[in-house]
XYZ file of C-alpha atoms in Angstrom:
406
model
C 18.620 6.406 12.652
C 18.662 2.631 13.245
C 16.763 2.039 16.613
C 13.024 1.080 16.859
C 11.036 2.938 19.443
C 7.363 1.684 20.730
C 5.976 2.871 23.744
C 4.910 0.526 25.685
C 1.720 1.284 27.370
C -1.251 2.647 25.397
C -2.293 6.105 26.542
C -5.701 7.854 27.068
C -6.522 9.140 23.099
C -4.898 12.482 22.262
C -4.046 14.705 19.145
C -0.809 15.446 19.010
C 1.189 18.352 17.683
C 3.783 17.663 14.725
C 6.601 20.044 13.136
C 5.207 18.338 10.095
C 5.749 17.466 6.310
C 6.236 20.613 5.193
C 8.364 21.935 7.981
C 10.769 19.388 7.588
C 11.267 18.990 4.341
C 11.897 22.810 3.819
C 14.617 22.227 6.606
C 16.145 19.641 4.612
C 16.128 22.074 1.253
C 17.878 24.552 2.664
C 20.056 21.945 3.666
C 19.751 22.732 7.633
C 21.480 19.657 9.423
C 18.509 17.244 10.274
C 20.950 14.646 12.752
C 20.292 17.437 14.790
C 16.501 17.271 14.835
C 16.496 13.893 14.581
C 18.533 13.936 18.170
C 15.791 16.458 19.856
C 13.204 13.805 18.636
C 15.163 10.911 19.948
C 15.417 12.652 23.417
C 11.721 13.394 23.598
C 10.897 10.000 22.763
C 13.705 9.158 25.390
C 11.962 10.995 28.053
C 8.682 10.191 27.133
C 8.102 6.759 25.469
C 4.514 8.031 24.483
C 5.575 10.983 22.465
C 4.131 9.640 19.889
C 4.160 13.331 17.473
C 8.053 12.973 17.928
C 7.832 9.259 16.171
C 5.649 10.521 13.754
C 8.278 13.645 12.438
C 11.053 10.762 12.925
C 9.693 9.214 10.520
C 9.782 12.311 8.255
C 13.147 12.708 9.227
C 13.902 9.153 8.275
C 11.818 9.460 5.049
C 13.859 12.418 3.906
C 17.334 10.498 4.227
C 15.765 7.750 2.051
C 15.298 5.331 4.964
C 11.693 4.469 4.169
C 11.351 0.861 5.868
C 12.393 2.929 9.124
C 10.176 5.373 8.401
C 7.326 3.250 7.958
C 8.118 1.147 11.035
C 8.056 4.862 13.330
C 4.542 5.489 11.939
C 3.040 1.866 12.500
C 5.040 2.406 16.052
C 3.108 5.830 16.655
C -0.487 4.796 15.155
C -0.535 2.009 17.786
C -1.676 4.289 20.505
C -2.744 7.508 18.342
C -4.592 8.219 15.444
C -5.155 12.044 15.622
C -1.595 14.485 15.148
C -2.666 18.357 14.254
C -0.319 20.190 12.710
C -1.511 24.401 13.125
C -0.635 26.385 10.254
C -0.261 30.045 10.915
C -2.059 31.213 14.588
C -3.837 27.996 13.992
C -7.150 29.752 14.717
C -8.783 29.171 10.773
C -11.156 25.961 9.865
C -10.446 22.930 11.763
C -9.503 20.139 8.881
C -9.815 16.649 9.478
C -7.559 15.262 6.609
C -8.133 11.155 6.497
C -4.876 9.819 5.427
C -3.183 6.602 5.838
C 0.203 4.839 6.910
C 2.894 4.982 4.024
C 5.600 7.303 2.042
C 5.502 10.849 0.689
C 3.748 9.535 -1.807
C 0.878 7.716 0.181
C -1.528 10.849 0.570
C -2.176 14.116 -0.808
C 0.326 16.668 0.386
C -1.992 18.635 2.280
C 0.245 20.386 4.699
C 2.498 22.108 1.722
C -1.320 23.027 0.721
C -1.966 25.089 3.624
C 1.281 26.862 3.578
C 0.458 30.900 4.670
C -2.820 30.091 5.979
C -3.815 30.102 9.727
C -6.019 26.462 9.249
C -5.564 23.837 11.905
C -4.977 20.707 10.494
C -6.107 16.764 11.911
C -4.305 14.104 10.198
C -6.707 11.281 10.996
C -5.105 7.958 10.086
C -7.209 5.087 8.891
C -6.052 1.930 7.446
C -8.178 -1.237 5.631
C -9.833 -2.339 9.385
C -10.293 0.954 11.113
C -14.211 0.206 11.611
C -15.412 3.741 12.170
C -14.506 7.476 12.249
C -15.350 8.014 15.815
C -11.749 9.006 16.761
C -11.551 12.078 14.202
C -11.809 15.402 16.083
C -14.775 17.490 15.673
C -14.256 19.701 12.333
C -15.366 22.226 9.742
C -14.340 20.357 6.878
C -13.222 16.565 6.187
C -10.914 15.595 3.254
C -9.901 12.631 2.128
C -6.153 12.525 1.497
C -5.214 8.484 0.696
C -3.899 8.020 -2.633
C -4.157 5.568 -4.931
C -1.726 2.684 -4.880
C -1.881 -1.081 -4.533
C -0.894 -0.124 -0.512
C -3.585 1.603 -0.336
C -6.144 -0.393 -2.375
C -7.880 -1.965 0.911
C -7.440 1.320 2.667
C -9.617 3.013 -0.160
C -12.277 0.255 -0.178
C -12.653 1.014 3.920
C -12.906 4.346 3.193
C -15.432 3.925 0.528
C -17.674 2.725 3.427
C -16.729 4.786 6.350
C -17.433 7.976 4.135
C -20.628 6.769 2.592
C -23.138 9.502 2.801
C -20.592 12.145 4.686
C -19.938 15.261 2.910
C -16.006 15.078 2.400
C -14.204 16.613 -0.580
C -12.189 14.308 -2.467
C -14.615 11.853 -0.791
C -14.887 9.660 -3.867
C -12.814 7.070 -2.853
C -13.955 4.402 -5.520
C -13.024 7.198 -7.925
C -9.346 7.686 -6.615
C -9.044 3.974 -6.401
C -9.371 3.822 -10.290
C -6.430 6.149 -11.019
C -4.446 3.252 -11.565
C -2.269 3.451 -15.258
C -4.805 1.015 -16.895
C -7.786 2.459 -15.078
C -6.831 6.177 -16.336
C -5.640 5.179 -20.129
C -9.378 3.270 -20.083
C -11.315 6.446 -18.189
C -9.840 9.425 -20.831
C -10.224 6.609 -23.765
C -12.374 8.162 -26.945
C -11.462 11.996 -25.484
C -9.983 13.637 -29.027
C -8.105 16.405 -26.679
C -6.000 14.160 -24.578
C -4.132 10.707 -25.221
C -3.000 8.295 -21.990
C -1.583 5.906 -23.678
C -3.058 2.490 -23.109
C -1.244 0.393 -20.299
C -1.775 -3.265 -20.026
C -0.962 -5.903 -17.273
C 1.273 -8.435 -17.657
C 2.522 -10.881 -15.375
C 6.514 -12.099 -15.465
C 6.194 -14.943 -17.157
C 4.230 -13.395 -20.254
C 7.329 -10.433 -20.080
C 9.599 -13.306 -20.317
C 7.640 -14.900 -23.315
C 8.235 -11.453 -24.728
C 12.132 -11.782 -24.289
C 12.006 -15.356 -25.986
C 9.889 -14.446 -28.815
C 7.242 -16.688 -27.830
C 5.087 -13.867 -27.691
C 4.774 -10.797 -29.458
C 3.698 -6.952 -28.350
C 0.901 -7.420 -31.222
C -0.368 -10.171 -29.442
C -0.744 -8.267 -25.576
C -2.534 -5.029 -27.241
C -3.259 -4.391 -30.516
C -1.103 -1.698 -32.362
C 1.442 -2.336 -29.787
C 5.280 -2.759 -31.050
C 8.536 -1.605 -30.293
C 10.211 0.062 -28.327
C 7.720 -0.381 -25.275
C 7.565 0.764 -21.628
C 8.086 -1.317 -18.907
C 7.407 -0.888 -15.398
C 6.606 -2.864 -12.032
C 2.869 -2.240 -10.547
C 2.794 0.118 -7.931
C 5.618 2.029 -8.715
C 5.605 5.724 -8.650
C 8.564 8.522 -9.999
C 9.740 6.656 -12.515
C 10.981 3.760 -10.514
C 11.883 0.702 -12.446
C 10.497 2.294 -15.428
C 12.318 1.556 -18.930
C 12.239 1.925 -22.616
C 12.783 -1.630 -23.941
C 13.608 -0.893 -27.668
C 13.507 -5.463 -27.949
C 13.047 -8.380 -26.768
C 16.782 -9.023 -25.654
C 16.239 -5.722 -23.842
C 13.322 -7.018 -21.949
C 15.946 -9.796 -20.461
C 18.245 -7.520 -19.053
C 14.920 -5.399 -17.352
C 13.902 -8.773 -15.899
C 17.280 -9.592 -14.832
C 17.187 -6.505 -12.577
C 14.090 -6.511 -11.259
C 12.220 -9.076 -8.921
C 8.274 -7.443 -9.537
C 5.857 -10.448 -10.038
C 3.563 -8.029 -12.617
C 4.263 -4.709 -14.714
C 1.882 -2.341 -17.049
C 3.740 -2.296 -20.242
C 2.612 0.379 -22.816
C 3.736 2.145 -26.110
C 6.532 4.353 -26.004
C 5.208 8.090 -27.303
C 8.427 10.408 -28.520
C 6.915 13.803 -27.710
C 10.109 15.683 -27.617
C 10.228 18.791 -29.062
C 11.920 20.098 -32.540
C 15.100 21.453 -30.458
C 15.126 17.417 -29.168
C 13.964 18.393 -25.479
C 11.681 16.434 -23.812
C 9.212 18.959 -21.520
C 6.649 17.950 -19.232
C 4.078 20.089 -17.111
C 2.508 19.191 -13.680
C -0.771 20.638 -12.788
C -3.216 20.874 -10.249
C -6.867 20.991 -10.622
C -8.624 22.597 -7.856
C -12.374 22.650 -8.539
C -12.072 22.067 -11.718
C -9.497 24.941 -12.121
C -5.850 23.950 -13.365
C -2.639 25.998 -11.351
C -0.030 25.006 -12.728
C 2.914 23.064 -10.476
C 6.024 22.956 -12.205
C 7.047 22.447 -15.915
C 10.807 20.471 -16.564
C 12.900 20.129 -19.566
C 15.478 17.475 -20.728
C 17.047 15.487 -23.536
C 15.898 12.460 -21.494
C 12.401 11.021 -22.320
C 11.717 10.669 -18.743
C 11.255 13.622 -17.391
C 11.797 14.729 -13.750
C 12.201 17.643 -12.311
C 15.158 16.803 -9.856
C 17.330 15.369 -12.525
C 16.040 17.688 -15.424
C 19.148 20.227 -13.964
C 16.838 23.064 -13.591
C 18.901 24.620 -11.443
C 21.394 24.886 -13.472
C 19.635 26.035 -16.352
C 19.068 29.182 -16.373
C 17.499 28.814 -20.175
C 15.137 25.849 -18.543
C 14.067 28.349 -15.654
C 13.418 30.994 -18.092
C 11.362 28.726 -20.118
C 9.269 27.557 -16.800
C 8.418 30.994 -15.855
C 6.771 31.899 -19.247
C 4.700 29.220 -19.211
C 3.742 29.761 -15.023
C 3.425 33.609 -16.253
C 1.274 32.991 -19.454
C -0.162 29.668 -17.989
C -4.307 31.088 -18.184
C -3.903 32.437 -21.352
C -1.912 30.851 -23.015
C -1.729 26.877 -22.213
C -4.836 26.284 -20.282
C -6.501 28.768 -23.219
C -5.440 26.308 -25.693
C -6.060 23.269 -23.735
C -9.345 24.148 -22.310
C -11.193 21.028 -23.444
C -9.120 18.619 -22.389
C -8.911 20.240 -19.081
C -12.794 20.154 -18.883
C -12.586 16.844 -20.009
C -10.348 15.672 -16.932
C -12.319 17.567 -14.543
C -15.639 15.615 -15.877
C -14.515 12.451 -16.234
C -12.473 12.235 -13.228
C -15.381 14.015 -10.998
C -12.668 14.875 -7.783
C -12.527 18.291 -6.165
C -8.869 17.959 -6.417
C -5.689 15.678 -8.482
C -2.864 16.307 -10.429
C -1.341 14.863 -13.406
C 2.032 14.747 -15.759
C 1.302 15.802 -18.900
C 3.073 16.431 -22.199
C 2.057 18.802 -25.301
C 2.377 16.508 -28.540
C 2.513 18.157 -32.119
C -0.946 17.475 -33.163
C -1.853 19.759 -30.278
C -3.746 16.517 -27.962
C -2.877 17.076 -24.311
C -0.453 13.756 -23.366
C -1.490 12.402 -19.825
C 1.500 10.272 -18.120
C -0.136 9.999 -14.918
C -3.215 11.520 -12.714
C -2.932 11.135 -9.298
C -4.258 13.257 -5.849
C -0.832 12.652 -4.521
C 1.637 14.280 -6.274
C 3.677 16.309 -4.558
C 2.821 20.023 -4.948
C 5.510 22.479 -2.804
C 7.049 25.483 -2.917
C 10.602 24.287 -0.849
C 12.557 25.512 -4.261
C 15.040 28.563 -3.412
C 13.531 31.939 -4.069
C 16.925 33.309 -5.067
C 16.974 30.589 -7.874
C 13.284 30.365 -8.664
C 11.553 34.193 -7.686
C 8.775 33.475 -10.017
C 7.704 29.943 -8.137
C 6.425 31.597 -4.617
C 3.812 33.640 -6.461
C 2.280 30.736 -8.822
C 2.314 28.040 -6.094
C 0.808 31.507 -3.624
C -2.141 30.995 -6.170
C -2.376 26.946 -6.256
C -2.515 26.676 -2.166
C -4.755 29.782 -2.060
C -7.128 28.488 -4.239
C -7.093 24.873 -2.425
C -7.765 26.605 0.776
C -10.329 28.637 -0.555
C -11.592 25.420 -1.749
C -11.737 23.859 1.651
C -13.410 27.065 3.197
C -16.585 26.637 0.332
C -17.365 23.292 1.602
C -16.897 23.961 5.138
């Protein structure tokens, strides 16, 4: 998956039809052989140099085998000479969705097509980027989403978007508001809440984080009440990447020694494992203000993530998860009920997720809020038979969300 392909001529404006996110990715889960795709994609581009859905599930393909730079180079390749790709869910006869995303990752925009899984809507992926100057190219539609995500990729993007959605009705249209999901902007947004605690994350540039290593400076001296150990990691990262627990200074010279990141948030460290020492952490969705949950993980690692938590494996983990999907209404969004009316307030979107954490004095822990988590329901029925229902309920509710406003 090494060549570049760009057509060559730009055609008359089209929207084309993709396999898709969701489609592909549930191919790779069940471990089908994707070379094989990837070949039928290669011949249509082939064949027709102006295929330009093929490039765009390429770059899935190429995405999925961890090839992003590829990946990213197909889309930019594709977007060149169309904006528009529809991807029909169902008969494809349901609302017509105009979803406004933008050129990146999996992690660039919210995961809209895993949202419509069972449904019969047909879908618009409308790309925009920081100069697109107006919205004239998006198909006509019953409802209009925004779908770009916050990231420092996507800061300009979000600031275009800001204007080209001024006074449209579009859910999620807020994009000032997803702009300030960043780690600082969230620990500073939930501050003063008594039901929830996102730990305050500051911004430091190398040098200071090499002060830090010397001595020179002290965590005291960044944010008060800070001290060791601390978290570390690079601006703009998402899933954990580059992230570390720096228990000193001579720590913080080995993290630097690693990584080549100009700035970094660091922040305190919060143990909120459990008595049994397991770490857990929940991801949910709020969908109107209602929370669904995603998926829950345990692990005797404090970062938690659900491919590496060996869930799987676990049948005592699984066990554990399905409880808390089973109970989750009245039993942890009963006792967490403020803080998730809190979020929903303060945030003010028709739709995000976050990371979150129970700690002992019964405060809600927020690692991260985001609208671009991934939300999916790709995990093997055989393994996971109580997953299909609860995420049934999450994507019925976000389409019944997108029918309201339509």
């Amino acid at each position: 998956m090494s060549a570049d392909y760009a057509p060559s001529a730009p055609p008359a404006p089209r929207s084309d039809v993709t396999i898709g996110l969701a489609a592909i990715l549930r191919l790779a889960y069940e471990g089908k052989d994707l070379q094989g795709l990837w070949s039928e994609l290669l011949a249509r581009v082939t064949a027709d140099p102006l295929d330009t859905a093929a490039l765009m599930d390429m770059a899935v393909v190429a995405q999925a085998a961890n090839n992003r730079d590829h990946s990213l180079a197909l889309q930019a390749a594709a977007l060149q000479f169309n904006r528009v790709y529809r991807r029909p869910h169902g008969r494809g006869d349901g609302l017509k969705v105009a979803a406004f995303v933008t050129l990146g990752d999996f992690m660039a925009n919210t995961p809209i097509d895993f949202l419509l899984a069972g449904s019969d809507i047909d879908l618009h992926l409308c790309y925009v980027d920081a100069e697109t100057p107006d919205l004239s190219f998006a198909p006509d539609h019953d409802v209009a989403f925004l779908a770009v995500g916050e990231s420092a990729e996507n800061r300009l993007v979000l600031e275009n978007c800001a204007r080209l959605l001024a006074g449209r009705r579009v859910l999620n249209g807020d994009a000032a508001r997803i702009a300030g999901l960043t780690r600082d902007g969230v620990s500073d947004l939930l501050a003063g809440e008594p039901t929830l605690y996102a730990p305050a994350a500051h911004r430091i540039d190398r040098p200071d984080l090499s002060r830090l290593a010397l001595g020179i400076l002290q965590p005291s001296e960044l944010q008060a009440g800070l001290a060791w150990p601390i978290i570390a990691r690079p601006i703009g990262t998402h899933a954990g990447q580059g992230m570390e627990k720096l228990d000193n200074r001579e720590a913080i010279a080995a993290y630097l020694e690693g990584r080549p990141e100009p700035r970094f948030y660091v922040s305190p460290f919060v143990d909120y494992s459990s008595p049994d020492g397991l770490f857990r952490k929940q991801r949910i969705a709020f969908i109107g203000g209602r929370a669904f949950p995603s998926h829950y993980a345990a692990q005797p690692h404090w970062m938690v993530h659900y491919l590496s938590a060996e869930m799987t494996d676990r049948p005592e983990r699984r066990a554990e998860e399905a409880a808390w999907m089973a109970d989750f209404d009245t039993d942890f969004a009963q006792r967490h009920a403020r803080a998730f009316e809190a979020l929903h307030q303060r945030l003010g979107l028709d739709y995000f997720g976050i990371d979150c954490a129970e700690l002992p004095d019964g405060r809600l822990l927020v690692f991260e809020v985001d609208v671009a988590m991934i939300v999916h329901d790709l995990d093997p029925v055989e393994v996971f038979p109580y997953k299909k229902p609860a995420m049934r309920r999450l994507f019925e509710a976000f389409q019944a969300l997108l029918a309201s406003a339509a």
